[in-house]
CSV table of C-alpha atoms in Angstrom, one decimal:
chain,number,residue,atom,x,y,z
A,101,MET,CA,-195.3,-101.6,160.3
A,102,GLY,CA,-196.5,-101.0,156.8
A,103,SER,CA,-199.3,-98.7,155.8
A,104,PRO,CA,-202.8,-100.1,156.4
A,105,PHE,CA,-203.6,-99.0,152.8
A,106,LYS,CA,-200.7,-101.0,151.3
A,107,ASP,CA,-203.0,-103.7,149.8
A,108,HIS,CA,-205.7,-101.4,148.6
A,109,HIS,CA,-205.0,-101.9,144.9
A,110,HIS,CA,-205.2,-105.7,145.3
A,111,HIS,CA,-208.7,-105.5,146.6
A,112,HIS,CA,-209.9,-103.2,144.0
A,113,HIS,CA,-209.6,-105.5,141.1
A,114,PRO,CA,-211.8,-108.5,142.1
A,115,PHE,CA,-214.4,-106.1,143.4
A,116,SER,CA,-214.9,-104.4,140.0
A,117,LEU,CA,-214.8,-107.8,138.3
A,118,ALA,CA,-217.6,-109.0,140.6
A,119,LYS,CA,-219.6,-105.9,139.6
A,120,LYS,CA,-219.2,-106.8,136.0
A,121,LEU,CA,-220.0,-110.5,136.6
A,122,ILE,CA,-223.2,-110.1,138.7
A,123,PRO,CA,-225.5,-108.9,135.8
A,124,TRP,CA,-224.2,-111.7,133.6
A,125,THR,CA,-224.9,-114.3,136.3
A,126,LEU,CA,-228.4,-113.0,136.5
A,127,TYR,CA,-228.9,-113.2,132.7
A,128,ALA,CA,-227.5,-116.7,132.8
A,129,MET,CA,-230.1,-117.7,135.5
A,130,ILE,CA,-233.2,-116.5,133.6
A,131,PRO,CA,-233.2,-119.4,131.1
A,132,LEU,CA,-232.7,-121.8,134.0
A,133,VAL,CA,-235.7,-120.4,135.8
A,134,LEU,CA,-237.9,-120.5,132.7
A,135,PHE,CA,-236.8,-124.0,132.0
A,136,ARG,CA,-237.8,-125.0,135.6
A,137,MET,CA,-241.1,-123.2,135.3
A,138,TYR,CA,-241.9,-124.9,132.1
A,139,PHE,CA,-241.0,-128.4,133.2
A,140,TYR,CA,-242.0,-128.3,136.8
A,141,PRO,CA,-244.9,-125.8,137.1
A,142,HIS,CA,-246.6,-127.6,140.0
A,143,THR,CA,-243.6,-127.5,142.3
A,144,LEU,CA,-243.2,-123.8,142.0
A,145,HIS,CA,-246.6,-122.7,143.1
A,146,ASN,CA,-246.1,-125.2,145.9
A,147,ILE,CA,-249.1,-126.5,147.8
A,148,THR,CA,-248.5,-124.7,151.1
A,149,THR,CA,-251.3,-122.2,151.2
A,150,PRO,CA,-250.5,-120.1,154.2
A,151,ILE,CA,-253.1,-120.1,157.0
A,152,LEU,CA,-253.0,-116.6,158.3
A,153,THR,CA,-253.7,-116.1,162.0
A,154,SER,CA,-252.7,-113.3,164.3
A,155,SER,CA,-249.7,-113.2,166.5
A,156,SER,CA,-249.8,-111.2,169.7
A,157,SER,CA,-247.6,-108.4,170.7
A,158,SER,CA,-249.3,-105.4,172.3
A,159,VAL,CA,-251.3,-105.5,175.4
A,160,SER,CA,-255.0,-104.5,175.3
A,161,SER,CA,-256.4,-103.1,178.5
A,162,SER,CA,-259.9,-104.7,178.2
A,163,THR,CA,-258.7,-108.3,178.3
A,164,PRO,CA,-256.0,-110.4,179.8
A,165,PHE,CA,-254.9,-111.5,176.4
A,166,VAL,CA,-252.0,-110.0,174.5
A,167,GLU,CA,-253.2,-109.1,171.1
A,168,GLU,CA,-252.4,-107.1,167.9
A,169,GLU,CA,-253.5,-107.1,164.4
A,170,THR,CA,-250.7,-109.0,162.7
A,171,SER,CA,-251.2,-112.1,160.7
A,172,CYS,CA,-249.1,-115.1,161.1
A,173,ASP,CA,-248.5,-118.1,158.8
A,174,TYR,CA,-247.7,-120.9,161.2
A,175,THR,CA,-247.2,-123.5,158.5
A,176,THR,CA,-243.6,-122.8,157.6
A,177,GLY,CA,-240.7,-122.5,160.0
A,178,LYS,CA,-238.2,-124.7,161.9
A,179,TRP,CA,-237.9,-126.5,165.2
A,180,VAL,CA,-235.5,-124.8,167.5
A,181,ARG,CA,-234.0,-125.9,170.8
A,182,ASP,CA,-236.0,-124.9,173.9
A,183,LYS,CA,-234.6,-125.6,177.3
A,184,ARG,CA,-237.9,-125.0,179.1
A,185,GLY,CA,-239.3,-128.4,177.9
A,186,PRO,CA,-243.0,-129.3,178.1
A,187,LEU,CA,-245.8,-127.8,180.2
A,188,TYR,CA,-246.7,-131.2,181.8
A,189,ASN,CA,-245.2,-134.6,182.4
A,190,GLY,CA,-246.6,-138.0,181.9
A,191,SER,CA,-246.9,-138.8,185.6
A,192,ALA,CA,-248.7,-135.6,186.5
A,193,CYS,CA,-251.3,-136.0,183.7
A,194,GLY,CA,-253.7,-138.8,184.2
A,195,THR,CA,-255.5,-138.8,180.9
A,196,ILE,CA,-252.7,-140.0,178.6
A,197,LYS,CA,-253.4,-143.2,176.6
A,198,GLU,CA,-251.0,-145.9,177.8
A,199,GLY,CA,-249.3,-146.4,174.5
A,200,GLN,CA,-248.4,-142.7,174.2
A,201,ASN,CA,-246.9,-142.3,177.6
A,202,CYS,CA,-243.4,-142.8,176.2
A,203,ILE,CA,-241.4,-141.9,179.3
A,204,ALA,CA,-243.5,-144.1,181.6
A,205,HIS,CA,-242.9,-147.0,179.1
A,206,GLY,CA,-239.1,-146.5,179.3
A,207,ARG,CA,-238.1,-144.4,176.4
A,208,PRO,CA,-234.6,-143.5,177.4
A,209,ASP,CA,-233.8,-140.4,175.3
A,210,MET,CA,-235.4,-137.1,176.5
A,211,GLY,CA,-234.0,-134.7,173.8
A,212,TYR,CA,-237.3,-134.8,171.8
A,213,LEU,CA,-239.0,-132.9,174.6
A,214,TYR,CA,-236.8,-129.8,174.2
A,215,TRP,CA,-237.9,-128.2,170.9
A,216,ARG,CA,-240.3,-125.6,170.0
A,217,TRP,CA,-241.8,-124.6,166.6
A,218,LYS,CA,-240.6,-121.3,165.4
A,219,PRO,CA,-242.7,-119.9,162.5
A,220,LYS,CA,-240.7,-118.0,159.8
A,221,HIS,CA,-242.2,-114.6,160.2
A,222,CYS,CA,-243.8,-114.4,163.7
A,223,LYS,CA,-243.8,-115.8,167.2
A,224,LEU,CA,-245.8,-118.7,168.5
A,225,PRO,CA,-246.2,-118.0,172.2
A,226,ARG,CA,-246.0,-120.8,174.8
A,227,PHE,CA,-249.4,-122.3,175.6
A,228,GLU,CA,-251.2,-120.4,178.4
A,229,PRO,CA,-253.8,-122.8,179.9
A,230,ASN,CA,-255.6,-120.0,181.8
A,231,THR,CA,-256.1,-118.0,178.6
A,232,PHE,CA,-257.5,-121.1,176.9
A,233,LEU,CA,-259.9,-121.8,179.8
A,234,GLN,CA,-261.0,-118.2,179.9
A,235,LEU,CA,-261.7,-118.0,176.1
A,236,LEU,CA,-263.8,-121.3,176.3
A,237,ARG,CA,-265.8,-120.4,179.4
A,238,ASN,CA,-269.3,-121.9,179.3
A,239,LYS,CA,-268.6,-123.6,176.0
A,240,HIS,CA,-268.4,-127.2,174.6
A,241,LEU,CA,-265.4,-128.1,172.5
A,242,ALA,CA,-265.5,-131.4,170.6
A,243,PHE,CA,-262.7,-133.3,168.9
A,244,VAL,CA,-264.2,-135.5,166.2
A,245,GLY,CA,-262.4,-138.0,164.0
A,246,ASP,CA,-259.9,-140.9,164.3
A,247,SER,CA,-257.1,-141.7,166.8
A,248,MET,CA,-255.3,-138.4,165.8
A,249,ALA,CA,-258.3,-136.5,167.0
A,250,ARG,CA,-258.0,-138.4,170.3
A,251,ASN,CA,-254.2,-137.8,170.4
A,252,GLN,CA,-254.7,-134.1,170.0
A,253,LEU,CA,-257.5,-134.0,172.6
A,254,GLU,CA,-255.4,-135.9,175.2
A,255,SER,CA,-252.5,-133.5,174.6
A,256,LEU,CA,-254.9,-130.5,175.2
A,257,LEU,CA,-256.3,-132.1,178.4
A,258,CYS,CA,-252.8,-132.5,179.8
A,259,MET,CA,-251.9,-128.9,178.8
A,260,LEU,CA,-255.0,-127.6,180.6
A,261,SER,CA,-254.7,-129.9,183.7
A,262,SER,CA,-251.7,-127.9,184.9
A,263,ALA,CA,-254.2,-125.1,185.6
A,264,SER,CA,-257.5,-126.9,186.1
A,265,VAL,CA,-258.3,-130.6,186.6
A,266,PRO,CA,-261.0,-132.1,184.4
A,267,ASN,CA,-263.6,-134.6,185.6
A,268,LEU,CA,-264.5,-137.5,183.3
A,269,VAL,CA,-268.3,-137.2,183.2
A,270,TYR,CA,-269.3,-139.5,180.3
A,271,ARG,CA,-267.9,-142.6,178.8
A,272,ASP,CA,-269.3,-144.9,176.2
A,273,GLY,CA,-268.0,-147.4,173.6
A,274,GLU,CA,-265.1,-149.8,173.8
A,275,ASP,CA,-261.6,-148.4,174.0
A,276,ASN,CA,-262.9,-144.9,175.2
A,277,LYS,CA,-264.3,-143.9,171.8
A,278,PHE,CA,-266.9,-141.4,173.2
A,279,ARG,CA,-265.9,-139.4,176.3
A,280,ARG,CA,-266.6,-136.0,177.8
A,281,TRP,CA,-264.7,-134.1,180.5
A,282,TYR,CA,-266.0,-131.2,182.5
A,283,PHE,CA,-263.9,-128.3,183.8
A,284,GLU,CA,-265.9,-127.0,186.8
A,285,SER,CA,-263.7,-124.0,187.2
A,286,HIS,CA,-264.9,-122.5,183.9
A,287,ASN,CA,-268.0,-124.5,183.1
A,288,ILE,CA,-266.3,-126.1,180.0
A,289,ASN,CA,-267.1,-129.4,178.4
A,290,ILE,CA,-264.4,-131.0,176.2
A,291,SER,CA,-265.4,-134.2,174.4
A,292,VAL,CA,-264.1,-136.7,171.9
A,293,TYR,CA,-266.2,-138.5,169.3
A,294,TRP,CA,-264.9,-141.5,167.4
A,295,SER,CA,-265.7,-141.0,163.7
A,296,PRO,CA,-262.8,-142.1,161.5
A,297,PHE,CA,-264.4,-141.0,158.2
A,298,LEU,CA,-266.7,-138.1,159.6
A,299,VAL,CA,-269.3,-139.5,157.2
A,300,LYS,CA,-271.4,-142.5,157.9
A,301,GLY,CA,-269.3,-145.7,157.9
A,302,VAL,CA,-269.4,-149.3,158.8
A,303,GLU,CA,-265.9,-150.4,160.1
A,304,LYS,CA,-264.6,-153.8,159.0
A,305,SER,CA,-265.0,-156.4,161.7
A,306,ASN,CA,-264.2,-160.1,162.4
A,307,THR,CA,-267.9,-161.0,162.0
A,308,GLY,CA,-268.7,-158.7,159.0
A,309,PRO,CA,-267.0,-157.9,155.7
A,310,ASN,CA,-263.2,-157.5,155.7
A,311,HIS,CA,-263.3,-153.9,154.4
A,312,ASN,CA,-264.8,-150.6,155.6
A,313,GLN,CA,-268.1,-149.3,154.0
A,314,LEU,CA,-268.5,-145.6,153.6
A,315,TYR,CA,-271.6,-143.6,152.7
A,316,LEU,CA,-270.1,-140.5,151.3
A,317,ASP,CA,-273.3,-138.4,151.1
A,318,HIS,CA,-274.3,-138.9,154.8
A,319,VAL,CA,-272.6,-137.3,157.7
A,320,ASP,CA,-272.0,-139.6,160.7
A,321,GLU,CA,-274.9,-138.9,163.1
A,322,ARG,CA,-272.9,-140.4,166.0
A,323,TRP,CA,-271.4,-136.9,166.4
A,324,ALA,CA,-273.5,-134.8,164.1
A,325,ALA,CA,-276.7,-135.4,166.1
A,326,ASP,CA,-275.0,-133.5,169.0
A,327,MET,CA,-274.0,-130.5,166.8
A,328,ASN,CA,-276.5,-128.2,168.4
A,329,GLY,CA,-274.7,-128.5,171.7
A,330,ILE,CA,-271.2,-127.9,170.3
A,331,ASP,CA,-269.7,-124.5,170.2
A,332,MET,CA,-266.3,-125.4,168.8
A,333,ILE,CA,-265.2,-128.4,166.8
A,334,VAL,CA,-261.9,-129.9,165.8
A,335,LEU,CA,-262.2,-132.4,162.9
A,336,SER,CA,-259.2,-134.7,162.3
A,337,ILE,CA,-259.2,-137.6,159.8
A,338,GLY,CA,-257.1,-139.2,157.1
A,339,HIS,CA,-255.3,-142.4,158.0
A,340,TRP,CA,-258.5,-144.6,157.8
A,341,PHE,CA,-259.0,-143.7,154.2
A,342,LEU,CA,-255.9,-145.8,153.3
A,343,HIS,CA,-257.6,-149.0,154.4
A,344,PRO,CA,-259.6,-151.3,152.0
A,345,ALA,CA,-263.1,-150.0,151.6
A,346,VAL,CA,-266.3,-149.9,149.4
A,347,TYR,CA,-267.8,-146.5,148.8
A,348,TYR,CA,-271.5,-145.7,148.4
A,349,GLU,CA,-273.1,-142.5,147.2
A,350,GLY,CA,-276.9,-142.5,147.3
A,351,ASP,CA,-277.9,-146.2,146.8
A,352,GLN,CA,-275.1,-146.7,144.3
A,353,VAL,CA,-271.7,-148.3,144.8
A,354,LEU,CA,-269.3,-145.6,143.7
A,355,GLY,CA,-266.3,-148.0,143.7
A,356,CYS,CA,-263.8,-149.3,146.1
A,357,HIS,CA,-260.2,-149.1,147.3
A,358,TYR,CA,-258.2,-152.3,147.3
A,359,CYS,CA,-261.0,-154.8,147.2
A,360,PRO,CA,-259.8,-157.8,145.2
A,361,GLY,CA,-262.6,-160.4,144.7
A,362,LEU,CA,-265.4,-157.8,144.6
A,363,ASN,CA,-266.6,-156.7,141.3
A,364,HIS,CA,-266.2,-152.9,141.9
A,365,THR,CA,-264.2,-150.2,140.1
A,366,GLU,CA,-261.0,-149.4,141.9
A,367,ILE,CA,-261.0,-145.6,142.8
A,368,GLY,CA,-258.3,-143.8,144.7
A,369,PHE,CA,-258.9,-142.6,148.2
A,370,TYR,CA,-258.1,-138.9,147.4
A,371,ASP,CA,-261.4,-138.2,145.8
A,372,VAL,CA,-263.2,-140.1,148.5
A,373,LEU,CA,-261.5,-138.0,151.3
A,374,ARG,CA,-262.5,-134.9,149.4
A,375,LYS,CA,-266.1,-136.0,149.2
A,376,ALA,CA,-266.2,-136.9,152.9
A,377,ILE,CA,-264.8,-133.5,153.9
A,378,LYS,CA,-267.2,-131.7,151.5
A,379,THR,CA,-270.2,-133.6,153.0
A,380,THR,CA,-269.0,-132.9,156.6
A,381,LEU,CA,-268.4,-129.1,156.1
A,382,LYS,CA,-271.6,-128.7,154.2
A,383,ALA,CA,-273.5,-130.4,157.1
A,384,LEU,CA,-271.8,-127.9,159.5
A,385,ILE,CA,-272.7,-124.9,157.4
A,386,ASP,CA,-276.3,-126.2,156.8
A,387,ARG,CA,-277.0,-126.9,160.5
A,388,LYS,CA,-274.9,-124.2,162.2
A,389,GLY,CA,-274.4,-121.4,159.7
A,390,ALA,CA,-277.7,-119.6,160.2
A,391,ASN,CA,-277.9,-120.7,163.9
A,392,SER,CA,-277.6,-117.7,166.2
A,393,ASN,CA,-274.7,-119.2,168.1
A,394,GLY,CA,-272.9,-120.4,165.0
A,395,ILE,CA,-269.9,-122.6,165.4
A,396,ASN,CA,-266.1,-122.3,165.4
A,397,ALA,CA,-264.6,-125.1,163.4
A,398,PHE,CA,-261.1,-126.4,162.6
A,399,VAL,CA,-259.9,-129.1,160.3
A,400,THR,CA,-256.5,-130.5,161.5
A,401,THR,CA,-254.5,-131.4,158.4
A,402,PHE,CA,-253.0,-134.8,157.8
A,403,SER,CA,-250.3,-136.0,160.2
A,404,PRO,CA,-247.5,-137.9,158.5
A,405,ALA,CA,-246.2,-141.2,159.7
A,406,HIS,CA,-242.5,-141.9,159.9
A,407,PHE,CA,-241.9,-145.6,159.2
A,408,GLU,CA,-238.4,-146.2,157.9
A,409,GLY,CA,-238.5,-149.9,157.9
A,410,ASP,CA,-241.0,-152.7,158.8
A,411,TRP,CA,-243.4,-151.7,161.5
A,412,ASP,CA,-242.7,-154.9,163.4
A,413,LYS,CA,-238.9,-154.7,163.3
A,414,LEU,CA,-236.4,-152.8,165.5
A,415,GLY,CA,-235.7,-149.3,164.3
A,416,ALA,CA,-238.9,-148.5,162.5
A,417,CYS,CA,-238.7,-144.9,163.5
A,418,PRO,CA,-235.3,-144.6,165.2
A,419,LYS,CA,-234.6,-140.8,164.9
A,420,THR,CA,-234.1,-138.8,168.1
A,421,LYS,CA,-233.9,-135.3,166.5
A,422,PRO,CA,-236.2,-133.2,164.3
A,423,TYR,CA,-235.3,-132.8,160.6
A,424,LYS,CA,-233.6,-129.5,159.8
A,425,GLU,CA,-235.3,-126.9,157.7
A,426,GLY,CA,-235.3,-128.1,154.0
A,427,GLU,CA,-234.0,-131.5,155.0
A,428,LYS,CA,-237.3,-133.3,154.3
A,429,ALA,CA,-239.7,-132.2,151.6
A,430,LEU,CA,-243.5,-132.4,151.9
A,431,GLU,CA,-244.4,-134.7,149.0
A,432,GLY,CA,-246.4,-137.7,147.9
A,433,MET,CA,-249.4,-138.8,149.9
A,434,ASP,CA,-248.7,-136.5,152.9
A,435,ALA,CA,-248.8,-133.5,150.5
A,436,GLY,CA,-251.9,-134.9,148.6
A,437,MET,CA,-254.0,-135.5,151.7
A,438,ARG,CA,-253.1,-132.1,153.2
A,439,GLN,CA,-253.8,-130.3,149.9
A,440,ILE,CA,-257.3,-131.7,149.7
A,441,GLU,CA,-258.1,-130.7,153.3
A,442,VAL,CA,-256.8,-127.2,152.8
A,443,GLU,CA,-258.7,-126.8,149.5
A,444,GLU,CA,-262.0,-128.0,150.9
A,445,VAL,CA,-261.6,-125.7,153.9
A,446,GLU,CA,-261.1,-122.7,151.6
A,447,ALA,CA,-264.1,-123.7,149.4
A,448,ALA,CA,-266.3,-124.1,152.5
A,449,LYS,CA,-265.2,-120.6,153.7
A,450,MET,CA,-266.3,-119.2,150.3
A,451,ASN,CA,-269.6,-121.0,150.6
A,452,SER,CA,-270.3,-119.6,154.1
A,453,THR,CA,-269.4,-116.0,153.9
A,454,GLN,CA,-273.0,-114.9,154.5
A,455,PHE,CA,-272.9,-116.5,158.0
A,456,GLU,CA,-270.9,-114.3,160.3
A,457,LYS,CA,-271.1,-116.7,163.2
A,458,PHE,CA,-269.7,-119.5,161.2
A,459,ARG,CA,-265.9,-119.6,161.4
A,460,LEU,CA,-263.6,-122.2,159.9
A,461,GLU,CA,-259.9,-122.6,159.7
A,462,ALA,CA,-257.4,-125.3,158.6
A,463,LEU,CA,-255.1,-126.2,161.4
A,464,ASP,CA,-252.2,-126.8,159.0
A,465,VAL,CA,-249.8,-129.0,161.0
A,466,THR,CA,-248.6,-131.3,158.2
A,467,SER,CA,-245.2,-129.7,157.5
A,468,LEU,CA,-244.3,-129.1,161.1
A,469,SER,CA,-245.3,-132.6,162.0
A,470,LEU,CA,-243.4,-134.1,159.1
A,471,MET,CA,-240.2,-132.6,160.5
A,472,ARG,CA,-240.6,-134.5,163.8
A,473,PRO,CA,-239.6,-138.2,163.1
A,474,ASP,CA,-238.4,-138.3,166.7
A,475,GLY,CA,-241.8,-137.7,168.3
A,476,HIS,CA,-243.5,-141.1,168.0
A,477,PRO,CA,-243.7,-143.8,170.6
A,478,GLY,CA,-242.0,-146.4,168.3
A,479,PRO,CA,-241.4,-149.5,170.3
A,480,TYR,CA,-242.4,-147.7,173.5
A,481,MET,CA,-246.1,-148.1,172.6
A,482,HIS,CA,-245.6,-151.1,174.9
A,483,PRO,CA,-244.0,-150.9,178.4
A,484,PHE,CA,-240.3,-151.6,178.5
A,485,PRO,CA,-240.1,-153.5,175.2
A,486,PHE,CA,-236.5,-154.4,175.6
A,487,ALA,CA,-236.6,-155.7,179.2
A,488,ASN,CA,-235.7,-159.2,178.0
A,489,GLY,CA,-233.3,-158.0,175.2
A,490,VAL,CA,-234.2,-157.3,171.6
A,491,THR,CA,-236.7,-159.8,170.2
A,492,GLU,CA,-237.2,-160.9,166.6
A,493,ARG,CA,-240.4,-158.9,166.3
A,494,VAL,CA,-240.9,-155.5,167.8
A,495,GLN,CA,-244.2,-153.6,167.3
A,496,ASN,CA,-243.7,-149.9,166.6
A,497,ASP,CA,-246.1,-147.0,166.6
A,498,CYS,CA,-244.6,-144.4,164.2
A,499,VAL,CA,-248.0,-142.7,163.6
A,500,HIS,CA,-249.2,-141.3,166.9
A,501,TRP,CA,-247.3,-138.9,169.1
A,502,CYS,CA,-245.7,-139.2,172.5
A,503,LEU,CA,-247.3,-137.1,175.2
A,504,PRO,CA,-245.8,-134.7,176.0
A,505,GLY,CA,-244.5,-134.3,172.4
A,506,PRO,CA,-244.7,-132.4,169.1
A,507,ILE,CA,-248.5,-132.7,169.0
A,508,ASP,CA,-248.7,-130.1,171.9
A,509,THR,CA,-247.7,-127.5,169.3
A,510,TRP,CA,-250.9,-128.2,167.4
A,511,ASN,CA,-252.8,-126.9,170.4
A,512,GLU,CA,-250.6,-123.9,170.8
A,513,ILE,CA,-251.6,-122.9,167.3
A,514,LEU,CA,-255.2,-123.7,168.0
A,515,LEU,CA,-255.1,-121.3,170.9
A,516,GLU,CA,-253.6,-118.5,168.7
A,517,VAL,CA,-256.4,-118.9,166.2
A,518,ILE,CA,-259.0,-118.8,169.0
A,519,LYS,CA,-257.4,-115.6,170.4
A,520,LYS,CA,-257.5,-114.0,166.9
A,521,TRP,CA,-261.2,-114.9,166.5
A,522,ASP,CA,-262.0,-113.5,170.0
A,523,TYR,CA,-260.1,-110.3,169.1
A,524,GLU,CA,-262.1,-109.9,165.9
A,525,SER,CA,-265.5,-110.5,167.4
A,526,ARG,CA,-264.8,-108.0,170.2
A,527,ARG,CA,-263.7,-105.5,167.6
A,528,GLU,CA,-267.0,-105.9,165.7
């Protein structure tokens, strides 16, 4: 046996060389960093403004909720395996829209159910239905917007139904566009309002014009008229702004998006989305800010679609696993839509600081949703699409989310923000 120190002198040399090299490497990097800052300034400040909300760790005696003053940015993180799986299953929850009940429609892979979102610097607890019901006792929560608002609402109903079964007490409009459920156990109403622009709009129809018409300075009264009876509101829009439309402001035509044949100025939908959100949040502040009960409001940010090929061909969104951290960048339209929503929420918060009962937060789900290409119904929007083999055309839904699925995470974050607000108001 030789001495354990025999090779000591061999190790010494590369180590001191590394010590000499490190400062030089750093100096070499400085011009590279400056070069990058000069040519790509916008990518550096990145458009992910963190939404800070509390995470819970210590038990407070006065309430059943676990709470502590730490803030949590839920926007960045990664999907990690979770063997516990979802809180509910498609057969036990009766409020799932047919086309999102992927398992009942024959989706064969189950792996997509076994992931949870792990924020970078804090914990996102598993959803606790009883805590949610307790915090919303005697209140009315409304989801307002397009089919993503409905998707999120139906996820929440399923998550709560494991603790308390809701009764459908109101239904109006074709395709279930206006509905309300009542949780007798806690005297809670949860409703959904169809309003794909939040502002007043006339949707294109077979009888009328072949484009949408938006009135950007008027909030849609189909939901806004009920504002007095709403304690908490979740607003969720985006996808309908991509469709052909003519935009009005006052009595004037402002312009249009993709309307060949009409003599209007083509304007992009980004500015229009911004105006629509501005009008909506201003209406909330004007009508509920000074109100003694105030309102708790959320804007759910844009939810990316995952079409990889034609929507009517096999394999439009074929993935069965989440993207890994850093594998998929938030960019292009997804980033643009999200940025407008986050900016308008921040601006509205600044404009409403004098109203202490008015609370507003962005539910910033764009990045975490972007990383879940495996969470959509795809061909299973229809029951057993391949019962007769693969056909030439296969319709795919790569926009909405399977239930159970990644959208359940949105409601986990929603609950964490509500817990934080409850904690703050009790402290005051």
